[in-house]
Amino acid sequence: MSQEELAHVAALDRSYVGRVERGEHNLTVVSLIKLCRALRCDIATLGQGLPVGQPTVLD
């Protein structure tokens, strides 16, 4: 699926999808949900293989 097709199905701007793909822009929760629906996957599947930071303990 091209960025243009994904953007259309997810109702997002193509340039936004491109910036997210290149790591130049962080996703909002709403955009993440739109992309997951467009790709027919859940958030856990989309995030597989991404590094997870260590929790920070606050005093």
PDB file of C-alpha atoms in Angstrom:
ATOM      1  CA  MET A   1       0.000   0.000   0.000  1.00  0.00           C
ATOM      2  CA  SER A   2       1.403   3.392  -0.928  1.00  0.00           C
ATOM      3  CA  GLN A   3       1.527   6.344   1.454  1.00  0.00           C
ATOM      4  CA  GLU A   4      -1.132   8.020  -0.662  1.00  0.00           C
ATOM      5  CA  GLU A   5      -3.458   5.002  -0.450  1.00  0.00           C
ATOM      6  CA  LEU A   6      -2.871   4.626   3.285  1.00  0.00           C
ATOM      7  CA  ALA A   7      -3.476   8.318   3.881  1.00  0.00           C
ATOM      8  CA  HIS A   8      -6.720   8.168   1.895  1.00  0.00           C
ATOM      9  CA  VAL A   9      -8.061   5.086   3.704  1.00  0.00           C
ATOM     10  CA  ALA A  10      -7.002   6.453   7.113  1.00  0.00           C
ATOM     11  CA  ALA A  11      -8.359   9.952   6.367  1.00  0.00           C
ATOM     12  CA  LEU A  12      -4.942  11.504   7.029  1.00  0.00           C
ATOM     13  CA  ASP A  13      -2.799  13.860   4.969  1.00  0.00           C
ATOM     14  CA  ARG A  14      -0.242  12.060   2.790  1.00  0.00           C
ATOM     15  CA  SER A  15       2.572  14.351   3.919  1.00  0.00           C
ATOM     16  CA  TYR A  16       1.729  13.539   7.563  1.00  0.00           C
ATOM     17  CA  VAL A  17       1.923   9.800   6.833  1.00  0.00           C
ATOM     18  CA  GLY A  18       5.295  10.358   5.154  1.00  0.00           C
ATOM     19  CA  ARG A  19       6.675  12.333   8.100  1.00  0.00           C
ATOM     20  CA  VAL A  20       5.529   9.636  10.529  1.00  0.00           C
ATOM     21  CA  GLU A  21       7.091   6.898   8.398  1.00  0.00           C
ATOM     22  CA  ARG A  22      10.409   8.767   8.294  1.00  0.00           C
ATOM     23  CA  GLY A  23      10.316   9.305  12.068  1.00  0.00           C
ATOM     24  CA  GLU A  24      10.028  13.076  11.712  1.00  0.00           C
ATOM     25  CA  HIS A  25       6.672  13.300  13.481  1.00  0.00           C
ATOM     26  CA  ASN A  26       5.121  11.461  16.408  1.00  0.00           C
ATOM     27  CA  LEU A  27       1.672   9.938  16.119  1.00  0.00           C
ATOM     28  CA  THR A  28      -1.302  11.133  18.068  1.00  0.00           C
ATOM     29  CA  VAL A  29      -3.490   8.436  19.595  1.00  0.00           C
ATOM     30  CA  VAL A  30      -6.263   9.306  17.140  1.00  0.00           C
ATOM     31  CA  SER A  31      -3.905   9.002  14.150  1.00  0.00           C
ATOM     32  CA  LEU A  32      -2.539   5.709  15.488  1.00  0.00           C
ATOM     33  CA  ILE A  33      -6.060   4.301  15.693  1.00  0.00           C
ATOM     34  CA  LYS A  34      -6.861   5.537  12.166  1.00  0.00           C
ATOM     35  CA  LEU A  35      -3.723   3.887  10.790  1.00  0.00           C
ATOM     36  CA  CYS A  36      -4.453   0.623  12.594  1.00  0.00           C
ATOM     37  CA  ARG A  37      -7.974   0.549  11.196  1.00  0.00           C
ATOM     38  CA  ALA A  38      -6.711   1.322   7.695  1.00  0.00           C
ATOM     39  CA  LEU A  39      -4.097  -1.435   7.955  1.00  0.00           C
ATOM     40  CA  ARG A  40      -6.560  -3.816   9.647  1.00  0.00           C
ATOM     41  CA  CYS A  41      -4.266  -4.510  12.575  1.00  0.00           C
ATOM     42  CA  ASP A  42      -4.235  -3.768  16.278  1.00  0.00           C
ATOM     43  CA  ILE A  43      -1.871  -1.394  18.045  1.00  0.00           C
ATOM     44  CA  ALA A  44       0.169  -4.262  19.542  1.00  0.00           C
ATOM     45  CA  THR A  45       0.818  -5.721  16.090  1.00  0.00           C
ATOM     46  CA  LEU A  46       1.812  -2.355  14.651  1.00  0.00           C
ATOM     47  CA  GLY A  47       4.240  -1.764  17.505  1.00  0.00           C
ATOM     48  CA  GLN A  48       5.988  -5.149  17.419  1.00  0.00           C
ATOM     49  CA  GLY A  49       9.742  -4.820  17.321  1.00  0.00           C
ATOM     50  CA  LEU A  50       9.822  -1.242  18.541  1.00  0.00           C
ATOM     51  CA  PRO A  51      12.151  -0.525  21.452  1.00  0.00           C
ATOM     52  CA  VAL A  52      10.400  -0.026  24.756  1.00  0.00           C
ATOM     53  CA  GLY A  53      11.937   2.374  27.244  1.00  0.00           C
ATOM     54  CA  GLN A  54      12.469   1.517  30.855  1.00  0.00           C
ATOM     55  CA  PRO A  55       9.908   2.898  33.296  1.00  0.00           C
ATOM     56  CA  THR A  56      10.995   5.927  35.281  1.00  0.00           C
ATOM     57  CA  VAL A  57      10.517   5.880  39.040  1.00  0.00           C
ATOM     58  CA  LEU A  58       9.275   9.189  40.374  1.00  0.00           C
ATOM     59  CA  ASP A  59       9.842  10.165  43.994  1.00  0.00           C
TER      60      ASP A  59
END
